[in-house]
Short mmCIF file of C-alpha atoms and ligand atoms in Angstrom, two decimals:
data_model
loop_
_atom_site.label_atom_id
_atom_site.label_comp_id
_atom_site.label_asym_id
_atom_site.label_seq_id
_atom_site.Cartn_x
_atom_site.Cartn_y
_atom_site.Cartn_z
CA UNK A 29 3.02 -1.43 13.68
CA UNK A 30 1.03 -1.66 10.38
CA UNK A 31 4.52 -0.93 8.25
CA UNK A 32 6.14 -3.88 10.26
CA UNK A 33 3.21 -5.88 9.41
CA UNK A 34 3.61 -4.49 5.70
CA UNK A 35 7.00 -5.92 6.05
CA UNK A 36 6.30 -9.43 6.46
CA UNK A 37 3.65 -10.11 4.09
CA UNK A 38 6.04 -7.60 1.51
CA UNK A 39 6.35 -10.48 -1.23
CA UNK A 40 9.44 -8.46 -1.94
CA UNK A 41 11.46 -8.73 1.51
CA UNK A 42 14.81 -10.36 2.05
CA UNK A 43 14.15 -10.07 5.64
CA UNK A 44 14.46 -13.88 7.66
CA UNK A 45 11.11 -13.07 9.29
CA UNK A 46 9.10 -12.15 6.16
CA UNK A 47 11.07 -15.51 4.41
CA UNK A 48 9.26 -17.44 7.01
CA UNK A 49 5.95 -15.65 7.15
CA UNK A 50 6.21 -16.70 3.33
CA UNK A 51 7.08 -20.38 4.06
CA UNK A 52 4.17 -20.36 6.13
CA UNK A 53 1.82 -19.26 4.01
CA UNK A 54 2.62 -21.54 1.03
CA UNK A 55 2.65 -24.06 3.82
CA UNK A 56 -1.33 -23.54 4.83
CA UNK A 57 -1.99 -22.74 0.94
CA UNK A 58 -0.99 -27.13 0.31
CA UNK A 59 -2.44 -28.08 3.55
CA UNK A 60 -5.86 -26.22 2.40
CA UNK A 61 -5.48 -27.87 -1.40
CA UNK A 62 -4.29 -30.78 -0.07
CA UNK A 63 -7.87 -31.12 2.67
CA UNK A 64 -9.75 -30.13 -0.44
CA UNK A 65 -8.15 -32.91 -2.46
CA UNK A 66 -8.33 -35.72 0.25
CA UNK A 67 -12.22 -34.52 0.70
CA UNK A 68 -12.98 -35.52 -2.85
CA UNK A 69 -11.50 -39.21 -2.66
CA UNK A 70 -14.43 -41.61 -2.43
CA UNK A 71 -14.31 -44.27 0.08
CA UNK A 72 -13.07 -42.68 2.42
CA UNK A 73 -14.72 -43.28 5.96
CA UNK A 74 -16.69 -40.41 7.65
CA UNK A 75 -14.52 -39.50 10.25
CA UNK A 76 -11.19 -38.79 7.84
CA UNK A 77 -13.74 -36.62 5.84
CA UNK A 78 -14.96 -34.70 8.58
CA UNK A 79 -11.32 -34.33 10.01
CA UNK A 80 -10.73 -32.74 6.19
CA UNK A 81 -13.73 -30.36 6.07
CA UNK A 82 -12.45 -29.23 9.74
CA UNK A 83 -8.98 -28.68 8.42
CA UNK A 84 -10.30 -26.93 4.86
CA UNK A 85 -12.78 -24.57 6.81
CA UNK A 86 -9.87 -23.71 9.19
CA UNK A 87 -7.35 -22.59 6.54
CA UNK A 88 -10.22 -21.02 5.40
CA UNK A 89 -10.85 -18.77 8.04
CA UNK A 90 -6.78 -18.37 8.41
CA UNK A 91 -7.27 -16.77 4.77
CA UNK A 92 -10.02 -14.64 5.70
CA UNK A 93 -8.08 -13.34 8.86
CA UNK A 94 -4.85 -12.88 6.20
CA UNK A 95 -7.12 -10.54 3.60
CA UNK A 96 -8.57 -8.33 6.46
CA UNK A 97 -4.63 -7.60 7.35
CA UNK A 98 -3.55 -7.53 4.17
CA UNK A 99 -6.33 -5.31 3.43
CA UNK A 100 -5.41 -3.07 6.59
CA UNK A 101 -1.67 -2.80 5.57
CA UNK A 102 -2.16 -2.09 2.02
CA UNK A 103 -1.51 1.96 2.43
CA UNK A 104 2.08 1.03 3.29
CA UNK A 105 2.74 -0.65 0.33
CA UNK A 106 4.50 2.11 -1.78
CA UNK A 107 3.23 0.23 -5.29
CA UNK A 108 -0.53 1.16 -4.20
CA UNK A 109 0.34 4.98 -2.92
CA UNK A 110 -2.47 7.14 -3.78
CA UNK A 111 -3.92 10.26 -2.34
CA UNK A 112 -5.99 8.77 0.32
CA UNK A 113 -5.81 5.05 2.66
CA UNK A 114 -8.92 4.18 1.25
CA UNK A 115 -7.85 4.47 -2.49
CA UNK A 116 -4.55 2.93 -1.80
CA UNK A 117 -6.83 -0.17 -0.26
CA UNK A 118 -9.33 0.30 -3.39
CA UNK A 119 -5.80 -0.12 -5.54
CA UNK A 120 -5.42 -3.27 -3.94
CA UNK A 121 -8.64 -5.06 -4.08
CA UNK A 122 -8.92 -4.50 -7.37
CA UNK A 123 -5.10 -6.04 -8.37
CA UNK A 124 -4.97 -9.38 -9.60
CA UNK A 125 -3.47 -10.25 -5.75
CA UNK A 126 -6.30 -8.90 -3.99
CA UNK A 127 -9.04 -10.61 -6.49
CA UNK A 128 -7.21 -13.92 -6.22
CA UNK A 129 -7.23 -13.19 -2.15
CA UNK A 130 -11.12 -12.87 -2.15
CA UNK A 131 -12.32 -15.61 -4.25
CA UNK A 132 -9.58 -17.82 -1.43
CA UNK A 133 -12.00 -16.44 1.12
CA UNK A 134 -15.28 -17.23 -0.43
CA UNK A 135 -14.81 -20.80 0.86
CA UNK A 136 -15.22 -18.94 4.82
CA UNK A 137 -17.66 -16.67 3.68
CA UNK A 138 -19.75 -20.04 2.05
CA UNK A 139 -19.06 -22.21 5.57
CA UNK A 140 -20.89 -19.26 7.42
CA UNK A 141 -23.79 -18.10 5.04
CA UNK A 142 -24.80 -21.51 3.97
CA UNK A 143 -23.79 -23.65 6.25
CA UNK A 144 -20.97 -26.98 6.07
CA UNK A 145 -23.07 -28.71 3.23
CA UNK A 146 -22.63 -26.12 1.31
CA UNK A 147 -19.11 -25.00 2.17
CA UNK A 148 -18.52 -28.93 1.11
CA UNK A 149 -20.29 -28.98 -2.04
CA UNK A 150 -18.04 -25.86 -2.92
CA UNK A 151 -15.14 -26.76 -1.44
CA UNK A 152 -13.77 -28.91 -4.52
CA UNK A 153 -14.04 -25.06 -6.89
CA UNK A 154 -11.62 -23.53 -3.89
CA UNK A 155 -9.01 -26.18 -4.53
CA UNK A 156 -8.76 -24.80 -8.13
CA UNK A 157 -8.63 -21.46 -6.39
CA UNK A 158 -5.84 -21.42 -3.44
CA UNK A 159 -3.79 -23.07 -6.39
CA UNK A 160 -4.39 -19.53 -8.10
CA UNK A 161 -3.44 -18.36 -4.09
CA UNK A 162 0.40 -19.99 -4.25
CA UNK A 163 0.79 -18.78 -8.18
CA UNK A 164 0.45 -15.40 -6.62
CA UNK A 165 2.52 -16.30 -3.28
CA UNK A 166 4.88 -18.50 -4.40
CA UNK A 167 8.60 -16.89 -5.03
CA UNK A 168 9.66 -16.78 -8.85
CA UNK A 169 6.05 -16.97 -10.21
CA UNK A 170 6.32 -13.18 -10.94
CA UNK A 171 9.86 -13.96 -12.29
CA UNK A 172 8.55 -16.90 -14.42
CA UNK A 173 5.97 -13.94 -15.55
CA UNK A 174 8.97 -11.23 -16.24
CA UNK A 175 10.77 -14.11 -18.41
CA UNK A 176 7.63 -14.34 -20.60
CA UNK A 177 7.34 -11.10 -20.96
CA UNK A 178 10.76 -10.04 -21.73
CA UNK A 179 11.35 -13.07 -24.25
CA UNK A 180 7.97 -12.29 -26.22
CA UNK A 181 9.24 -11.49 -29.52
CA UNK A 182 11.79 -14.73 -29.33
CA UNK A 183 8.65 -16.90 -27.96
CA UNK A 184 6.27 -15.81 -30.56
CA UNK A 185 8.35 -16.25 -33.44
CA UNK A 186 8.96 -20.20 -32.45
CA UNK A 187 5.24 -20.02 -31.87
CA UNK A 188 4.52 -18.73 -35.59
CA UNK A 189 6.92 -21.88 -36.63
CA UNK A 190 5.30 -24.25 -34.57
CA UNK A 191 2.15 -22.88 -35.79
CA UNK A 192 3.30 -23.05 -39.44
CA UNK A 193 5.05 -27.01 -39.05
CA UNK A 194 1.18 -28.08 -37.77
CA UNK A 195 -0.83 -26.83 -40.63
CA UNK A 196 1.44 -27.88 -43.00
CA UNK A 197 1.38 -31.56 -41.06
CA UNK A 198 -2.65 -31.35 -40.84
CA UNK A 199 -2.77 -30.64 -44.23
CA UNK A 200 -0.30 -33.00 -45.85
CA UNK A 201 -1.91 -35.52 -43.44
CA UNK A 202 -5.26 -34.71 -45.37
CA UNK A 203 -4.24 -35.28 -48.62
CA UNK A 204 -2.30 -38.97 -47.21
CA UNK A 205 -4.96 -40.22 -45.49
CA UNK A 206 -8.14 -38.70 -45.96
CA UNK A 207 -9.48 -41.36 -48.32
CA UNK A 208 -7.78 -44.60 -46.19
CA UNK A 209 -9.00 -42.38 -42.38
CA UNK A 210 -12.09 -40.56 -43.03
CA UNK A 211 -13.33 -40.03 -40.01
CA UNK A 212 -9.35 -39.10 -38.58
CA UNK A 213 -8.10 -37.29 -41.51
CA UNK A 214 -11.25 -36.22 -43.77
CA UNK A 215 -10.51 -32.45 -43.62
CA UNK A 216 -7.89 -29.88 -42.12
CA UNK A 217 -8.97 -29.34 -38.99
CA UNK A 218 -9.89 -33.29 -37.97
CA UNK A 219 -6.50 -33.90 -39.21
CA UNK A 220 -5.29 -31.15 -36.38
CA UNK A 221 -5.73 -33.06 -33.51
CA UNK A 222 -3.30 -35.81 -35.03
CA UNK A 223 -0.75 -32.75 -36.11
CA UNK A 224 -0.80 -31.86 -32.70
CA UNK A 225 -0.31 -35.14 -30.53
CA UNK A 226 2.43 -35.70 -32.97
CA UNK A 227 4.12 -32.54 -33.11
CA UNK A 228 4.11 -32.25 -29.54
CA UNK A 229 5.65 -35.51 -29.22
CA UNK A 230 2.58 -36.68 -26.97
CA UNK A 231 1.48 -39.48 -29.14
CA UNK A 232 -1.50 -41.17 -27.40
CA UNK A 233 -1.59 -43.86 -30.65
CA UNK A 234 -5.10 -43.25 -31.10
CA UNK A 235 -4.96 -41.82 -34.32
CA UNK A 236 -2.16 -43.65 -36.68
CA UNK A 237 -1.60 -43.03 -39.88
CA UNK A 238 -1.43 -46.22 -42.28
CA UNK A 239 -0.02 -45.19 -45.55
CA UNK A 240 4.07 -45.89 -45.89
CA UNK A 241 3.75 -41.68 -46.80
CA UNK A 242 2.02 -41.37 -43.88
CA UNK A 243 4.19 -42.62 -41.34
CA UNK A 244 7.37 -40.77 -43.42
CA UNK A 245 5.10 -37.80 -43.10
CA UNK A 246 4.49 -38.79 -39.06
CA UNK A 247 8.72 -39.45 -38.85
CA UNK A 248 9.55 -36.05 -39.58
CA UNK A 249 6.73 -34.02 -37.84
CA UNK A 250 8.03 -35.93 -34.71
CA UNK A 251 11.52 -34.33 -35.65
CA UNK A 252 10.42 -30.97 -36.28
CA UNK A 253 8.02 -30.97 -32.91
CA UNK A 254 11.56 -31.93 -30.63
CA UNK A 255 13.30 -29.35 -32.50
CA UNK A 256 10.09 -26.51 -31.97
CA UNK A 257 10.06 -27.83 -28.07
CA UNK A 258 14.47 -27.46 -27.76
CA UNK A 259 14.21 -24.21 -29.10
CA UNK A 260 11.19 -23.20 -26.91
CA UNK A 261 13.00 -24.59 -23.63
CA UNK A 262 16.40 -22.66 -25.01
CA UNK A 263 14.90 -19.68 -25.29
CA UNK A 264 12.85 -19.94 -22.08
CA UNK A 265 16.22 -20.83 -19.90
CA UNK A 266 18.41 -18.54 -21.40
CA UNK A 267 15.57 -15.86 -20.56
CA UNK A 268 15.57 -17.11 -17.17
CA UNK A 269 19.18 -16.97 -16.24
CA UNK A 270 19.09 -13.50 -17.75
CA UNK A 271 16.61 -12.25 -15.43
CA UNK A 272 18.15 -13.88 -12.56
CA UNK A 273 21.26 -12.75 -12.95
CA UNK A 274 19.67 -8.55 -13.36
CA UNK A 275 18.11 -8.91 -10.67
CA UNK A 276 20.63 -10.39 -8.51
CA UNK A 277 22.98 -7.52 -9.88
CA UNK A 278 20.33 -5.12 -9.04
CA UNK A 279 20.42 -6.67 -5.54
CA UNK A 280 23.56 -6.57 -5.08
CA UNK A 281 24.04 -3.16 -6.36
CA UNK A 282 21.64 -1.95 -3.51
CA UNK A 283 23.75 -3.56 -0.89
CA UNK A 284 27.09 -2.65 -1.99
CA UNK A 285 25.42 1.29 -2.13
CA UNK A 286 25.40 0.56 1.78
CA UNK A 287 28.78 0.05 2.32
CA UNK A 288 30.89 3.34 2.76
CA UNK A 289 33.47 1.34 1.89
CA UNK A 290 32.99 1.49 -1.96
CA UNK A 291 31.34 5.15 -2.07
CA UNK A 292 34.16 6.14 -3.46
CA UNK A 293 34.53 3.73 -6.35
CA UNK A 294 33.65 5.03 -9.93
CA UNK A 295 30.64 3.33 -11.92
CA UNK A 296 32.39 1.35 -14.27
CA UNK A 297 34.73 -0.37 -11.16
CA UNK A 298 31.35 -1.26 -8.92
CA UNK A 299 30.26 -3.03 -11.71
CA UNK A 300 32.93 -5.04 -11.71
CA UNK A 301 32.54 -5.76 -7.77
CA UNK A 302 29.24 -5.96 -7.86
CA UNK A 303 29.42 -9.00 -10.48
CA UNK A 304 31.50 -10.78 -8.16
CA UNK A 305 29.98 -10.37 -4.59
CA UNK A 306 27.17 -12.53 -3.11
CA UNK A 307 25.06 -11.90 -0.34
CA UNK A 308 24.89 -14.08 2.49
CA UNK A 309 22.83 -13.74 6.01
CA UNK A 310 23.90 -14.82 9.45
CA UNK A 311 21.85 -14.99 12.66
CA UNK A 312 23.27 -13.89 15.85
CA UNK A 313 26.08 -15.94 17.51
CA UNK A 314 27.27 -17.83 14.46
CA UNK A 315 30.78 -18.51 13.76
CA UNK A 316 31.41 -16.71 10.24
CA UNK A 317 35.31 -17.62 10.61
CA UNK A 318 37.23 -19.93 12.58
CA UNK A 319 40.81 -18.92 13.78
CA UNK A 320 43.63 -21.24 11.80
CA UNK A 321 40.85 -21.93 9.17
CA UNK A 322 41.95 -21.80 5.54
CA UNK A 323 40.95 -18.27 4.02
CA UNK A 324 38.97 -18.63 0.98
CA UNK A 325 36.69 -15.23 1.24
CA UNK A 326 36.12 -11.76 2.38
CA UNK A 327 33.26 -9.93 3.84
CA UNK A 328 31.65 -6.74 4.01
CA UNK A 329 28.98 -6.09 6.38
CA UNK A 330 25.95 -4.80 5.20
CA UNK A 331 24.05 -4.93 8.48
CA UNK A 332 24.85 -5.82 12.13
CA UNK A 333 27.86 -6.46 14.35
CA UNK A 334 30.27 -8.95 14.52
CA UNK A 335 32.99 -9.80 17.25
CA UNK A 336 37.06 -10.86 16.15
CA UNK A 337 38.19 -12.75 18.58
CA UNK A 338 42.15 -12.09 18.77
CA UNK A 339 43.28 -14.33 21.62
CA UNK A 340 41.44 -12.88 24.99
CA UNK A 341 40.76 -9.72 23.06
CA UNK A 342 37.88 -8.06 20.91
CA UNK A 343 37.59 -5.69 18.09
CA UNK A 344 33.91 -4.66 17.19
CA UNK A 345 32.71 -4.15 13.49
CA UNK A 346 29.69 -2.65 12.00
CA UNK A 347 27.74 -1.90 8.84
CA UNK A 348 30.13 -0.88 6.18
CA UNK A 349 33.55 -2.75 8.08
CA UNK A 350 35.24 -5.42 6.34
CA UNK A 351 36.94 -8.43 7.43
CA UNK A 352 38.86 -11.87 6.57
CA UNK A 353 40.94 -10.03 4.37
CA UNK A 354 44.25 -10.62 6.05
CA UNK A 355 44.59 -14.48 5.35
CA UNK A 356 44.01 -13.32 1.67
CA UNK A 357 46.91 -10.80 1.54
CA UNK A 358 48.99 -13.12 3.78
CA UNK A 359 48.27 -15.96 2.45
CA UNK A 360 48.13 -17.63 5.59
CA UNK A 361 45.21 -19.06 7.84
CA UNK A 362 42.85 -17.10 9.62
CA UNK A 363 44.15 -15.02 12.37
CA UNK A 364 41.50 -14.80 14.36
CA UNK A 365 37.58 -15.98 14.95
CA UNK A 366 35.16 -14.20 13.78
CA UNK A 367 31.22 -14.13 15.38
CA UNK A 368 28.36 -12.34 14.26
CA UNK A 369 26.80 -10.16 17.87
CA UNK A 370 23.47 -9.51 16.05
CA UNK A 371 21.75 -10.60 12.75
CA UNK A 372 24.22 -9.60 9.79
CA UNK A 373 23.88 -9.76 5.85
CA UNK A 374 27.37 -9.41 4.56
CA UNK A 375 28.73 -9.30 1.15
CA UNK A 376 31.07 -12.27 0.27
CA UNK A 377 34.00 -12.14 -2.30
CA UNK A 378 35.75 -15.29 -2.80
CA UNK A 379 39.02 -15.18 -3.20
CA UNK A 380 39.89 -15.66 -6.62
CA UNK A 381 37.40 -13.06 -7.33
CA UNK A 382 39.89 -10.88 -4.90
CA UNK A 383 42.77 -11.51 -6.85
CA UNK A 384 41.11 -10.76 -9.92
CA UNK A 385 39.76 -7.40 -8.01
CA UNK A 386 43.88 -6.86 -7.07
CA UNK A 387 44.67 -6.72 -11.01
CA UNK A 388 41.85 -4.51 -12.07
CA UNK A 389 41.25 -2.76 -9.00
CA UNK A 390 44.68 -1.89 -7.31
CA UNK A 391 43.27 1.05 -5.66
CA UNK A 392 40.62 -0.61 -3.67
CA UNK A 393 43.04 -3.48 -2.75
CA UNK A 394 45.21 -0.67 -1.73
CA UNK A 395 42.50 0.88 0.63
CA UNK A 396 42.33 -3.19 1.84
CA UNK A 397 45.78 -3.20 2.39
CA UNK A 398 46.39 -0.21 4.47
CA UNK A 399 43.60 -1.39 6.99
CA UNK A 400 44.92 -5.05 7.32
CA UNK A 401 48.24 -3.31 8.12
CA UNK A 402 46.55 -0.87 10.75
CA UNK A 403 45.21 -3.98 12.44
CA UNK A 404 48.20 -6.41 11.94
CA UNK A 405 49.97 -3.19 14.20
CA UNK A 406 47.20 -3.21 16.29
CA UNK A 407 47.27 -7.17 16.70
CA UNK A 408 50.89 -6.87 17.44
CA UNK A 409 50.66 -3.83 20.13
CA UNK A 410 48.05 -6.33 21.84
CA UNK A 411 50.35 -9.27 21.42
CA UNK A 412 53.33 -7.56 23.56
CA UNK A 413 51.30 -5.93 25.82
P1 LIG B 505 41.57 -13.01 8.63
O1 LIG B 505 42.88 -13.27 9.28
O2 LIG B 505 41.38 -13.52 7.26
O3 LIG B 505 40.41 -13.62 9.57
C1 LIG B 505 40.17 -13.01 10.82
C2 LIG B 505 39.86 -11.55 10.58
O4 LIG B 505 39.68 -10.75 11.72
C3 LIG B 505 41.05 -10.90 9.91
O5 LIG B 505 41.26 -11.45 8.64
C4 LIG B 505 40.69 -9.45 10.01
O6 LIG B 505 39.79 -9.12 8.99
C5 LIG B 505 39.99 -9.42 11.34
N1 LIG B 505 40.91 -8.83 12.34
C6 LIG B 505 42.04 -9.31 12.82
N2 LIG B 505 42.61 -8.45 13.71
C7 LIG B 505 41.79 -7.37 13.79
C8 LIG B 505 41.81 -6.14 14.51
N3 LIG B 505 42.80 -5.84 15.35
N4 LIG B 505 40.79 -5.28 14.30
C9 LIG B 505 39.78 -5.57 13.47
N5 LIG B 505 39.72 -6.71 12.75
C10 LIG B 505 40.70 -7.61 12.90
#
């Protein structure tokens, strides 16, 4: 019970029940900011405000209820293992998760100790908090986090330049416009704040300079800031895609380990499928392929059962069976309809991935092969019996 629990809240599950329990959450997590929020708007008449302080101190107590479970299931997550439960759920409450999780609560634990005026009065600091709640909850902060991390050395060196282009701005402002600005440009740092708004291509106007040299001087700082901010962003998506594309390899990878299918494959070939295979998940009852369809995939079933419907006939398949291979190596429309029984994830190769496979793989094609001709026999025994 508490694993399946662990489960859900696992910020790391694929699984369509922990996706929702995650929807969910980010889903109280705006309606809490967004009570907060509309409880701060002045003129608002008594009885919308009351109606928000209901709804804040409810999500409230919905957090509370989430960091006694989360609390409880902590042992079963396999980051935290230590030697006892209660270490594992010391591990926890200590992590940056579990500190973010209590201060979300305080806004309960204020409602009940010192009563609604109180809770309201605070209520406007736990805003500031559950918005530290969804950075922790939210999918791809972590990933956002990774990027950083990996991309440091890259990140700090446009840093030193950006760094380096605003003194030299501040200071060349100083000498420009010190004696004309004063009070804007007298020394190094007051001349920063201009440096900055420029460089960053912000420009609130409220600092100008007035010398011709001045504004040359305010042309090309302008120029350098885009140029700092493009190479920041480049570096930053490039980073990104990286890491998305590991860890959906990684994924992947995983998967394609539970399919018997490709056990036998070397290394250096399964990285080739592997690069070319997406996951997909189907609930029960949903048509994966339709009979007389145009084949443009493959499929390898991860998990669950699916039915192929040949005419008033039906062929089970299971975790590590293919299928939808046929109208590729035909080259003809489907042959039959295909419908998941239970919840499946499958692997899906497209088919010019397949043919691509065929020329670097012929082995594996071959292995494809000999079962689409055991079931075009088997289709055919049906057919004339
Ligand atoms: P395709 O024709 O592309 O689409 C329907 C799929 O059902 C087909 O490929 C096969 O993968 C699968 N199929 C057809 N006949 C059988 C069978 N006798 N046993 C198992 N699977 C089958």
């Amino acid at each position: 019970m508490r694993a399946r629990i662990f489960g859900l809240l696992d910020p790391a599950s694929h699984a369509h029940a922990a996706r929702r329990v995650r929807v969910l959450e980010i889903l109280l997590i705006l309606i809490g900011i967004s009570s907060v929020s509309a409880g701060t708007v002045g003129g608002v008449s008594p009885a919308a405000r009351a109606v928000a302080a209901a709804v804040t101190g409810i999500v409230a107590v919905l957090f509370f209820v989430e960091y006694l479970v989360r609390l409880w299931v902590a042992p079963e997550n396999p980051r935290l293992q230590s030697a006892t439960e209660a270490r594992s759920r010391l591990r926890w409450v200590v992590s940056a998760e579990g500190v973010i999780d209590l201060l979300a609560v305080i806004p309960a634990l204020a409602v009940a100790s010192g009563g609604a005026r109180l809770g309201a009065e605070s209520a406007s600091v736990f805003a500031l908090l559950w918005v530290l709640k969804l950075a922790t909850h939210a999918p791809g902060v972590e990933l956002i986090a990774r990027v950083f991390h990996n991309e440091r050395s890259a990140l700090a060196a446009s840093l030193a330049l950006f760094v380096i282009v605003l003194f030299s701005a501040a200071t060349i402002a100083h000498w420009l416009e010190g004696e004309r600005q004063p009070e804007h440009f007298g020394s190094i740092p007051a001349s920063l704040w201009w440096a900055v708004v420029t460089l960053t291509t912000t420009g609130y106007g409220d600092v100008v300079p007035q010398s011709a040299p001045g504004r040359v001087l305010g042309g090309v700082v302008m120029l350098c800031g885009i140029s700092v901010l493009a190479l920041l962003a480049g570096i930053l998506a490039s980073g990104f895609a990286k890491e998305v594309r590991r860890r959906e390899f990684v994924r992947i990878w995983q998967l394609v380990a539970r399919v018997p299918f490709f056990s036998g494959v070397g290394a250096i070939a399964i990285a080739d499928i592997v690069g070319r295979l997406r996951s997909r998940s189907y609930p029960a009852g949903a048509v994966v392929i339709r009979k007389g369809a145009a084949g443009d995939s493959m499929f390898f079933i991860v998990a669950g059962e699916v039915e192929v419907r040949i005419g008033a006939r039906t062929r089970a398949l299971r975790d590590g069976d293919f299928f939808g291979e046929m109208a590729l190596l035909d080259r003809k429309p489907r042959s039959a309809d295909v419908i998941t029984v239970t919840p499946c994830t499958v692997l899906v190769l497209d088919v010019a991935d397949f043919y691509q496979l065929a020329g670097g793989q012929p082995a594996l094609i071959a292995a494809i092969e000999e079962e689409a001709k055991r079931r075009r026999a088997d289709d055919r025994r049906a057919d004339s019996s």
